[in-house]
Coordinates of C-alpha atoms and ligand atoms in Angstrom, one line a residue:
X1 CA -17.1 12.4 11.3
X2 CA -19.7 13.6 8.7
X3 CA -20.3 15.0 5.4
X4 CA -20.4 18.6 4.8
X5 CA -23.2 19.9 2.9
X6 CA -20.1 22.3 1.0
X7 CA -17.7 20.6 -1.1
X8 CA -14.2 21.1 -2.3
X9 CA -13.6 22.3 -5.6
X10 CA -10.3 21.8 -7.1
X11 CA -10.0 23.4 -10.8
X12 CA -6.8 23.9 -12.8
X13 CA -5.6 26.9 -14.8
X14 CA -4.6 25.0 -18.1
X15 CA -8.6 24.1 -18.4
X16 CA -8.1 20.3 -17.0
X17 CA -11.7 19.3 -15.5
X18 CA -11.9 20.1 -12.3
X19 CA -12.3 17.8 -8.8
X20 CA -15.3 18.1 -6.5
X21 CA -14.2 16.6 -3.2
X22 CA -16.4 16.0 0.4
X23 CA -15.8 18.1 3.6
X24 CA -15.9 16.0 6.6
X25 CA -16.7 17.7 9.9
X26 CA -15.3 16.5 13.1
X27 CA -16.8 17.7 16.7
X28 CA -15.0 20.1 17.1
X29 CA -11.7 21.8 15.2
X30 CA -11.2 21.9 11.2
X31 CA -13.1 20.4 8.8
X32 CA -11.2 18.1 6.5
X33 CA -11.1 17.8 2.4
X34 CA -11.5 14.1 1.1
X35 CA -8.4 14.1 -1.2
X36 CA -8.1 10.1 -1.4
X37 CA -9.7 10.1 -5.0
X38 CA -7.2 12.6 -6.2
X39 CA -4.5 11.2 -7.6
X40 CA -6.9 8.6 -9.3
X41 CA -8.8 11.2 -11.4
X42 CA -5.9 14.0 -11.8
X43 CA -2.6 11.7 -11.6
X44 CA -1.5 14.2 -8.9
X45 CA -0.2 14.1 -5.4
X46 CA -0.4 17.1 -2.7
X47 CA 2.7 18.2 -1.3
X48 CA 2.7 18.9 2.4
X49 CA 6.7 18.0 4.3
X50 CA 5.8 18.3 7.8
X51 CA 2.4 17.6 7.7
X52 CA 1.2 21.5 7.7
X53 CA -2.4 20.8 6.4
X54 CA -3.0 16.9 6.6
X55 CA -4.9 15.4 8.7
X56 CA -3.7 11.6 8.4
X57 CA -6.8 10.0 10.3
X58 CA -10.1 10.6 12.0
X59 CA -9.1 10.7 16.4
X60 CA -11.5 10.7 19.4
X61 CA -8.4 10.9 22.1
X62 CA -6.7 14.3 22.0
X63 CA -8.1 17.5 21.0
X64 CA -5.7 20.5 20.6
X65 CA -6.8 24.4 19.8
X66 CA -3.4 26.1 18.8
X67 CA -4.8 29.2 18.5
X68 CA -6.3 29.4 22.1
X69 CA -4.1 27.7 23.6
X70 CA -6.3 24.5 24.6
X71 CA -5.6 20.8 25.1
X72 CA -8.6 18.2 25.8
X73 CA -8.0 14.4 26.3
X74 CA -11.3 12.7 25.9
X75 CA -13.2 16.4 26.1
X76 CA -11.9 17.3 29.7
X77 CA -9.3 20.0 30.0
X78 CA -5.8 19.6 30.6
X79 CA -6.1 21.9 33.4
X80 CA -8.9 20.5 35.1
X81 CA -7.3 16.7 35.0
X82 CA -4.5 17.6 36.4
X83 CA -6.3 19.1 38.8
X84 CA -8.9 17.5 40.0
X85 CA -9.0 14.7 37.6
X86 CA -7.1 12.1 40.0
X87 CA -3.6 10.9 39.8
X88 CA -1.9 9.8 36.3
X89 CA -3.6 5.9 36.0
X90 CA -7.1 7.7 35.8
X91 CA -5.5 9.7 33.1
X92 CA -4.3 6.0 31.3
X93 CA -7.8 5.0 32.1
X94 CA -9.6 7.7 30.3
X95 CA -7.0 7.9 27.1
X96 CA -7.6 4.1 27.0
X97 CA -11.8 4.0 27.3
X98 CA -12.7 7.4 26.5
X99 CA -14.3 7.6 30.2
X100 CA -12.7 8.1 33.4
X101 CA -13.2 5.5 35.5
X102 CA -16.0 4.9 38.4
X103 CA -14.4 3.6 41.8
X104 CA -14.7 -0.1 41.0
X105 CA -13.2 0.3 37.8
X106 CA -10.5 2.4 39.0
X107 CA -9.9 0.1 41.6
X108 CA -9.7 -3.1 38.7
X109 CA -7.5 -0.9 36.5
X110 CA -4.7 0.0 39.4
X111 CA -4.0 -4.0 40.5
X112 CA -4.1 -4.9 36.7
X113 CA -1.3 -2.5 36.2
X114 CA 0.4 -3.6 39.3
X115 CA 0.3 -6.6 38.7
X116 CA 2.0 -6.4 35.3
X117 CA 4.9 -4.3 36.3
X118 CA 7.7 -6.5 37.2
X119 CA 10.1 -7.4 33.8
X120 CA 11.2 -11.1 32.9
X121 CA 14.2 -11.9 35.0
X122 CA 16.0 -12.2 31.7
X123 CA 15.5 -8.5 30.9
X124 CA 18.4 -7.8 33.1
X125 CA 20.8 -9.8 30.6
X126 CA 19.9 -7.3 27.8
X127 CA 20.9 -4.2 30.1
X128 CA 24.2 -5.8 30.6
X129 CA 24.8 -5.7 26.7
X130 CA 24.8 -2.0 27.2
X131 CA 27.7 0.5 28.1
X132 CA 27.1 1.9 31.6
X133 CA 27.2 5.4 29.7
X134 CA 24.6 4.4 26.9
X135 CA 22.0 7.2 26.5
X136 CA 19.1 6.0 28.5
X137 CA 17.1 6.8 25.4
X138 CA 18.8 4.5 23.2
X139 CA 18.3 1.8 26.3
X140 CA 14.9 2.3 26.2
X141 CA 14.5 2.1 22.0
X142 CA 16.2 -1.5 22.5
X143 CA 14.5 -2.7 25.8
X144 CA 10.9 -1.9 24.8
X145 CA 11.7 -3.2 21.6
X146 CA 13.3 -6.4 22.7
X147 CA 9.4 -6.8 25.3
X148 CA 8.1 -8.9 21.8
X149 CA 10.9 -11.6 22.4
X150 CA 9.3 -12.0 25.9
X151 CA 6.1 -11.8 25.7
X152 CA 4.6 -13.4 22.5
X153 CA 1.4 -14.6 24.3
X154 CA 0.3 -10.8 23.9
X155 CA 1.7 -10.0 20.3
X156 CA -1.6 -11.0 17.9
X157 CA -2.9 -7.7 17.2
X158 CA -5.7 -8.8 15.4
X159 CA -7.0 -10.3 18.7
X160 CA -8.3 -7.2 20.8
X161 CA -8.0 -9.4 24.4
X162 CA -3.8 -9.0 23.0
X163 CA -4.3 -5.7 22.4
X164 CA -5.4 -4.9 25.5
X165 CA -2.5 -7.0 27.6
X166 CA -0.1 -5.3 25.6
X167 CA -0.9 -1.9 26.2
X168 CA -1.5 -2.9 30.2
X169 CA 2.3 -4.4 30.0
X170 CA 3.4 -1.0 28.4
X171 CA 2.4 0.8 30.9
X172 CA 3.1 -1.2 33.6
X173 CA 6.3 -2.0 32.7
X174 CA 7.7 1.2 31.2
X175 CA 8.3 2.8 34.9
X176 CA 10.3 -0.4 36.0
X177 CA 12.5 -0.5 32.4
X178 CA 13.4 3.2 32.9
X179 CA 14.4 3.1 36.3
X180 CA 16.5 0.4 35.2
X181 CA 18.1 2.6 32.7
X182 CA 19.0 4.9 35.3
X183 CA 20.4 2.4 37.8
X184 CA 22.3 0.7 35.4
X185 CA 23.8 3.9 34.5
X186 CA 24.9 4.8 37.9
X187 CA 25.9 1.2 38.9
X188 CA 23.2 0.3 41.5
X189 CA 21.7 -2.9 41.3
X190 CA 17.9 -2.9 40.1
X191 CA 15.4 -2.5 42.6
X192 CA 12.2 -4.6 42.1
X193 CA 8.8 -2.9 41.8
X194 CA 6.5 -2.4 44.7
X195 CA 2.8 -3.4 44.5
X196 CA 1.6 -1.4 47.8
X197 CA 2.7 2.3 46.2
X198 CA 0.8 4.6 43.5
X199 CA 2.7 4.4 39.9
X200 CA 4.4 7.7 40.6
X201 CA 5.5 6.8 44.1
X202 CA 6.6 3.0 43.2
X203 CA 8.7 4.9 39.9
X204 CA 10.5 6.8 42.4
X205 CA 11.0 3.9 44.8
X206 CA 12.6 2.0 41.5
X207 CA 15.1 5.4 40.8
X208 CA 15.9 6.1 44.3
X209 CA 16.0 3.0 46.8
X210 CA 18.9 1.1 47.2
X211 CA 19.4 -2.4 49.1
X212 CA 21.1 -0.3 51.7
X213 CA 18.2 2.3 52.3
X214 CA 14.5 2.6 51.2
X215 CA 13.2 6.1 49.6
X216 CA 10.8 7.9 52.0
X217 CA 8.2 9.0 49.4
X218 CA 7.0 13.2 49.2
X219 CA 3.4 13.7 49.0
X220 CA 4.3 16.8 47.3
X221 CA 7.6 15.2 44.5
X222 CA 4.8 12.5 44.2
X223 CA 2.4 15.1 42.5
X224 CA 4.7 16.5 40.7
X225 CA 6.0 13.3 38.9
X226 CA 2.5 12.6 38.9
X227 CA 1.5 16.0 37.1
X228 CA 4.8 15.7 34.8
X229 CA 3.1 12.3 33.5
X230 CA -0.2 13.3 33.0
X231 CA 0.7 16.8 31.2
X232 CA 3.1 14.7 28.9
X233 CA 0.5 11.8 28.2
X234 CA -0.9 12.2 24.7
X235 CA -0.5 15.4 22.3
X236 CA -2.9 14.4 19.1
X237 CA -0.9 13.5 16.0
X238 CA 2.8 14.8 16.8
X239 CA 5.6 13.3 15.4
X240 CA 6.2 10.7 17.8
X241 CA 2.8 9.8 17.4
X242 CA 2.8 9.3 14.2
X243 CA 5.9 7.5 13.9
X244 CA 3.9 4.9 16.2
X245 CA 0.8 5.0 14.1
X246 CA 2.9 4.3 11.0
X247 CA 5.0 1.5 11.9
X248 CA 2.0 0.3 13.4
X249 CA -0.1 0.6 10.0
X250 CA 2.4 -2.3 8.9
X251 CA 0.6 -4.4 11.1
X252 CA 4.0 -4.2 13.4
X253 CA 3.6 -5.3 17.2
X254 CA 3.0 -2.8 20.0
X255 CA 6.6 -3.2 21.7
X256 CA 8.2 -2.3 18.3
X257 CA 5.9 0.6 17.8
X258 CA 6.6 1.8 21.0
X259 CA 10.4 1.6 20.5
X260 CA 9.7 3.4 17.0
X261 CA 7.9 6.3 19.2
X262 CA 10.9 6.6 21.6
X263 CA 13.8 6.4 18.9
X264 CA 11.2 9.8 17.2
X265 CA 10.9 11.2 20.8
X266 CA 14.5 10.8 20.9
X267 CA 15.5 14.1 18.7
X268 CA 15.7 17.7 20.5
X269 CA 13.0 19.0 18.0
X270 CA 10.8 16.9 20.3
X271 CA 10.8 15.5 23.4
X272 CA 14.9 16.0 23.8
X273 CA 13.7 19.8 24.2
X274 CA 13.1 19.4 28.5
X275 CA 16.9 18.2 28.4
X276 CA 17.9 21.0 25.6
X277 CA 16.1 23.6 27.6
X278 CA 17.9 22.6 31.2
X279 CA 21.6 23.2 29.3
X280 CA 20.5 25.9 27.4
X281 CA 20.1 27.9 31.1
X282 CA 22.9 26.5 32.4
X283 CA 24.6 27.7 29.6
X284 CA 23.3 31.4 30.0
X285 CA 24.1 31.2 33.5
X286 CA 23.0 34.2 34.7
X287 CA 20.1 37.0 33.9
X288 CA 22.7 39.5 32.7
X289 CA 23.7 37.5 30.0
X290 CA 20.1 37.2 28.5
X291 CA 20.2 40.0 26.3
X292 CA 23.5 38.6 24.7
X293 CA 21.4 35.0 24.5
X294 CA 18.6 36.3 23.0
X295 CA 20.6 38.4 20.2
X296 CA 22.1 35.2 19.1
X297 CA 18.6 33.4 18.4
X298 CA 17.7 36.2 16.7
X299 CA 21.0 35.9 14.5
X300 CA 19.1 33.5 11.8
X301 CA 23.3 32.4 10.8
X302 CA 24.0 31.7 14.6
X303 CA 21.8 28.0 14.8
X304 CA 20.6 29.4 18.2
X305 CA 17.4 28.4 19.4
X306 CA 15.3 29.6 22.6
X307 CA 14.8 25.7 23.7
X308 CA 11.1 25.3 25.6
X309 CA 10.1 28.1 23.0
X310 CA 7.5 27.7 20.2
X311 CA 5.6 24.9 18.7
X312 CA 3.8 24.1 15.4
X313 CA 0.3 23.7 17.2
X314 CA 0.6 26.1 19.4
X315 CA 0.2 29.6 18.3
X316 CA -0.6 31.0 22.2
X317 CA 0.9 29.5 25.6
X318 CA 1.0 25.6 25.8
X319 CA -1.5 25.4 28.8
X320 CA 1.0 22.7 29.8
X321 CA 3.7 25.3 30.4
X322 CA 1.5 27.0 33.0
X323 CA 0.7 24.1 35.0
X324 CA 4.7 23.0 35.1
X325 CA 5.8 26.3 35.8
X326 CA 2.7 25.8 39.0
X327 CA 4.7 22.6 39.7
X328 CA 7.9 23.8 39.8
X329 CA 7.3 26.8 41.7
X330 CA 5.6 24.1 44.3
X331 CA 8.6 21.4 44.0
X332 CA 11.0 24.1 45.1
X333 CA 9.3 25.2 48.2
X334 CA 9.0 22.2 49.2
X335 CA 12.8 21.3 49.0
X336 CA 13.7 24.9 50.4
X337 CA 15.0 26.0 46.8
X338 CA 12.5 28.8 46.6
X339 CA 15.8 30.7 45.5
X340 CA 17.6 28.5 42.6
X341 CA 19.2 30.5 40.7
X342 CA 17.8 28.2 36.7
X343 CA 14.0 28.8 38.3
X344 CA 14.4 32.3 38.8
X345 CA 16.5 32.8 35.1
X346 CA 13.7 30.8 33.6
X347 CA 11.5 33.5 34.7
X348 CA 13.2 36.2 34.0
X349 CA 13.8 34.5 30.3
X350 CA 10.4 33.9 29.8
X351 CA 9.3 37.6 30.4
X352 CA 11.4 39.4 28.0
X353 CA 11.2 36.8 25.6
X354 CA 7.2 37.4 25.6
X355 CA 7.9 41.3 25.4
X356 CA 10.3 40.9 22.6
X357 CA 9.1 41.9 18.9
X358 CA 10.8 38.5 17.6
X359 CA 9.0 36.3 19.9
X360 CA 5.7 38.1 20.2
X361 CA 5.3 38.4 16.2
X362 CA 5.9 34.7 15.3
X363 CA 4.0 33.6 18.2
X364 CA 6.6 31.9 20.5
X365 CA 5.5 30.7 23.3
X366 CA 7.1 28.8 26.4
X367 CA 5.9 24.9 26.1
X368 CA 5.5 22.2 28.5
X369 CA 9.5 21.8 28.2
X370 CA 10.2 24.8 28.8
X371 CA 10.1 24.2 33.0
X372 CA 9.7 20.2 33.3
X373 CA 13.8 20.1 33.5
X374 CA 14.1 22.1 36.0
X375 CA 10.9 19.8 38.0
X376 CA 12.7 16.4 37.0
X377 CA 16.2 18.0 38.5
X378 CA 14.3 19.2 41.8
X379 CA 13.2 15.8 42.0
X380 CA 16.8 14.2 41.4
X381 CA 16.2 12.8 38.1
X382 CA 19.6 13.1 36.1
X383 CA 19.3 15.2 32.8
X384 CA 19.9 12.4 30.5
X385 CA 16.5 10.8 31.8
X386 CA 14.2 13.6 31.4
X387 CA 13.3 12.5 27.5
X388 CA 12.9 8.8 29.2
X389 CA 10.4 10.3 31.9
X390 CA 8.4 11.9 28.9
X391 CA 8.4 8.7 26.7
X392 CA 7.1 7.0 30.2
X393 CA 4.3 9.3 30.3
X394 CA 3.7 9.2 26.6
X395 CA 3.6 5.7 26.3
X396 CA 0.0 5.8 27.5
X397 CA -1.2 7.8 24.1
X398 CA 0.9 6.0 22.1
X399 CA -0.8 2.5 22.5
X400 CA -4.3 4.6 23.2
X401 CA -3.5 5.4 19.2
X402 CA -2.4 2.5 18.1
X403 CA -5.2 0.5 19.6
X404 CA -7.8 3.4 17.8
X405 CA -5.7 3.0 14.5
X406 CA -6.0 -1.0 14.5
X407 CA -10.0 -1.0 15.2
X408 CA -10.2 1.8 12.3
X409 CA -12.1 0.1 9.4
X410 CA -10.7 3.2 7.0
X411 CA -6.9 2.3 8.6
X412 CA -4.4 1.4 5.3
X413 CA -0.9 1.0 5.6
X414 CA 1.1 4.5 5.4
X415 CA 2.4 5.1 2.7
X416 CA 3.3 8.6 1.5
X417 CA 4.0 9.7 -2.5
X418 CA 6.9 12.1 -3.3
X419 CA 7.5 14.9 -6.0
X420 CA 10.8 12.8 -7.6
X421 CA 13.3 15.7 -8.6
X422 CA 15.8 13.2 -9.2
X423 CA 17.7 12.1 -12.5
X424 CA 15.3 10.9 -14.8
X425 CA 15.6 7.4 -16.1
X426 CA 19.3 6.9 -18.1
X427 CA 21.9 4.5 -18.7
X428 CA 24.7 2.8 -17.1
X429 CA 27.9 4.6 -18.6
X430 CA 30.8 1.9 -19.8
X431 CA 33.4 1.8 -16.5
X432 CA 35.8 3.5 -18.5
X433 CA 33.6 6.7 -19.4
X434 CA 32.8 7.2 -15.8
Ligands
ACO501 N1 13.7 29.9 19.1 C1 13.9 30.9 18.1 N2 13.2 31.0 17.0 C2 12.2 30.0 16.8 C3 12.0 29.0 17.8 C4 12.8 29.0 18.9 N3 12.6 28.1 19.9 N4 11.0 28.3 17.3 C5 10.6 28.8 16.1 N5 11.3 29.9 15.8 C6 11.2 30.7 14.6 C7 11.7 30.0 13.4 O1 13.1 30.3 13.2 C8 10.8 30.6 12.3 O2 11.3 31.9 12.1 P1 11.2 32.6 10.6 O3 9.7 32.7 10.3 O4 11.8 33.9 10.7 O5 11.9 31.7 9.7 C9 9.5 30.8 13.0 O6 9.8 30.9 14.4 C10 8.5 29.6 12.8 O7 9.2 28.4 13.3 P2 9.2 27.0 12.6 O8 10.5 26.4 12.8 O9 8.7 27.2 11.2 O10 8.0 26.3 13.4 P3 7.8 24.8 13.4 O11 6.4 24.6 13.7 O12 8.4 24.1 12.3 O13 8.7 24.3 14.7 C11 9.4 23.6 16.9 C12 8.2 24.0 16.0 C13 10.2 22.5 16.2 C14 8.9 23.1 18.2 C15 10.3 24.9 17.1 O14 9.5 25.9 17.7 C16 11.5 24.6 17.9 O15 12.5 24.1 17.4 N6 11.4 24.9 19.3 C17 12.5 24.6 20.2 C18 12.6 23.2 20.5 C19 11.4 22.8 21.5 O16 11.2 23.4 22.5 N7 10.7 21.7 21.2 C20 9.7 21.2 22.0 C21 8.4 21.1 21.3 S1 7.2 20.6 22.5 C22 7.3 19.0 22.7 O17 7.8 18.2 21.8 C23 6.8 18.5 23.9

């Protein structure tokens, strides 16, 4: 970041002196006002629930343009990693080093990753603690979590060789936990990871093999898992994200930041939308009942929302959604459902959402979410595992931005003020007055 020849001037109408403050100027996007000396010389806070206009650190992972609709991890686009840009461990490689990786390195990334994938045999114990129909989401929040009572060799943050094992264990180890989930859920007994498949293809192997029958991996389902992960791998400073960068700011370790990113990825304002977005067209059932679906989330008293629909970053079509709805289209072919019935009322959904006045005026687009469900079904994932496939994927930018957060010389603990419009201070009334 640098200075900005301009600078901020705050002044006051009541004739209070007023507050010069630097511009910083990133690469590329916004430039940023210094407020940190504010309350010091005005006794004032800012006031910004949700985050609207802060920017609440300096990033070199994830660039997104709302406006044109544009997502960059490390400077390349979304479109052209998923692409061209390898299979979803090049993507880990990149968010992690900022480069993607030569053939030698590529090749030293993949078998330290393989190598770490397998859980401690005592894992298994902790599953059994859960109901078989636990939310695989709240399995996750307590597995990942309970990763620090394992592996303590790795937990030193301050040391960056720790750093690094740890976020080679997340990711490594994420596939096998939420496979786990799932076959706990159905029963099954777990199914041990295999070293001589991709990451997509051995994640698949984990969900789908039994000891009765191996899974015959698709080229074609493997891409798509593969393109699922890499479209869902970082996203900047969402909420998620930030939930791991604050706990992390505590000095926390990385498997309870992680679990603190999965119990925020958790709600349906977030990564819950792929599941909300599946029942939502299953509950519409058919295209003649859109015009009555849309009326309702019009209906500001009805609570309605068009799930997949609309983000606070971006203000034009999530480039995401475009490559998913690509994948889906693809997924289906290949399993012969070129004619299911949610693809085709996704479509048709889509299109006179984007024609209607409501939509088109407060910018409402389709986002990543809005077609993934219907991939992740295609590909026999159950519903109540899509948010676990995302916080799988996501787990990748999560400890690419907590490793950039601890190495950040300017990183503080989090710590946000309020605007208190409690009770002022009073006293206790006598029991008997009460
Ligand atoms: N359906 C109907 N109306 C919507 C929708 C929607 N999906 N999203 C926003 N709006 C409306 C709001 O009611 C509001 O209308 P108003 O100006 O008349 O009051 C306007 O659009 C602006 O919306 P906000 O809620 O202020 O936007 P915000 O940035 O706070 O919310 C959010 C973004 C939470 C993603 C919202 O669009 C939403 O709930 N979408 C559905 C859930 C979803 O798909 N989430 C996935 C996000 S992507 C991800 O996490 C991977």
């Amino acid at each position: 970041m640098t200075n900005s020849e301009t600078k901020a001037t705050l002044s006051f109408s009541d004739g209070s002196p007023a507050l010069e403050m630097p511009i910083y100027k990133g690469s590329i996007g916004p430039d940023v006002i210094d407020i940190r000396k504010l309350y010091g010389a005005t006794g004032m806070f800012t006031y910004d629930p949700g985050f609207m206009s802060t920017a609440a650190c300096n990033s070199s992972i994830t660039y997104i343009d709302g406006d044109k609709g544009e997502l960059l991890y490390r400077g390349y686009p979304i479109e052209q990693l998923a692409v061209n840009g390898g299979d979803f461990l090049e993507t880990c490689y990149l968010l992690l080093n900022g480069e993607l990786p030569n053939a030698d390195q590529k090749k030293e990334f993949v078998a330290t990753v393989t190598n770490h994938t397998m859980v401690h045999e005592q894992m298994q114990f902790f599953f059994r603690g859960f109901r078989r129909d636990a939310h695989p989401m709240s399995v996750l929040v307590g597995t990942v979590g309970a990763l620090a009572s394992f592996y303590h060799d790795s937990l030193d943050i301050n040391d960056p060789h720790h750093r690094e094992v740890s976020a080679i264990r997340l990711i490594a180890k994420m596939p096998t936990l939420v496979a786990m989930a799932y076959k706990y859920s159905i029963g099954q007994p777990f199914v041990y990871p295999r070293n001589d498949l991709s990451y997509s293809a051995n994640f698949m192997h984990m969900m789908f093999s039994t000891p009765c029958e191996p899974y015959k991996t698709n080229e074609v389902l493997v891409r798509a898992l593969d393109r699922i992960l890499i479209l869902h791998a970082d996203h900047e400073q969402n909420a998620s994200t930030s939930t791991v960068r604050l706990a992390g700011s505590s000095g926390a370790n990385p498997f309870a930041c992680i679990a603190a990113g999965i119990a925020c990825l958790w709600g349906p304002a977030h990564g819950g939308a792929n599941e909300a977005a599946l029942s939502m067209l299953e509950e519409i059932g058919s295209v003649d009942n859109i015009p009555h679906f849309i009326a309702q989330v019009k209906d500001k008293n009805s609570g309605v929302k068009l799930m997949g629909f609309g983000h606070r970053v971006y203000k034009n079509y999530d480039p995401r959604a475009k490559l998913m709805r690509e994948t889906c289209y693809e997924v289906l072919q290949e399993l012969g459902l070129q004619d299911d019935p949610l693809f085709k009322l996704a479509m048709a959904l889509e299109k006179i959402a984007l024609e209607d006045e409501y939509f088109v005026s407060r910018k409402l687009y389709p986002n990543v979410d809005f077609y993934s469900g219907i991939v992740q079904r295609a590909l026999g994932i159950p519903t109540a595992l899509f948010t676990g496939i995302f916080a799988l994927a996501r787990t990748v930018g999560w400890i690419a931005q907590w490793k950039e957060m601890i190495s950040d010389p300017e990183q503080k603990i989090g710590r946000p003020r309020q605007l208190f419009v409690g009770a002022a201070k009073r006293d206790v009334p006598p029991i008997d007055k009460r």
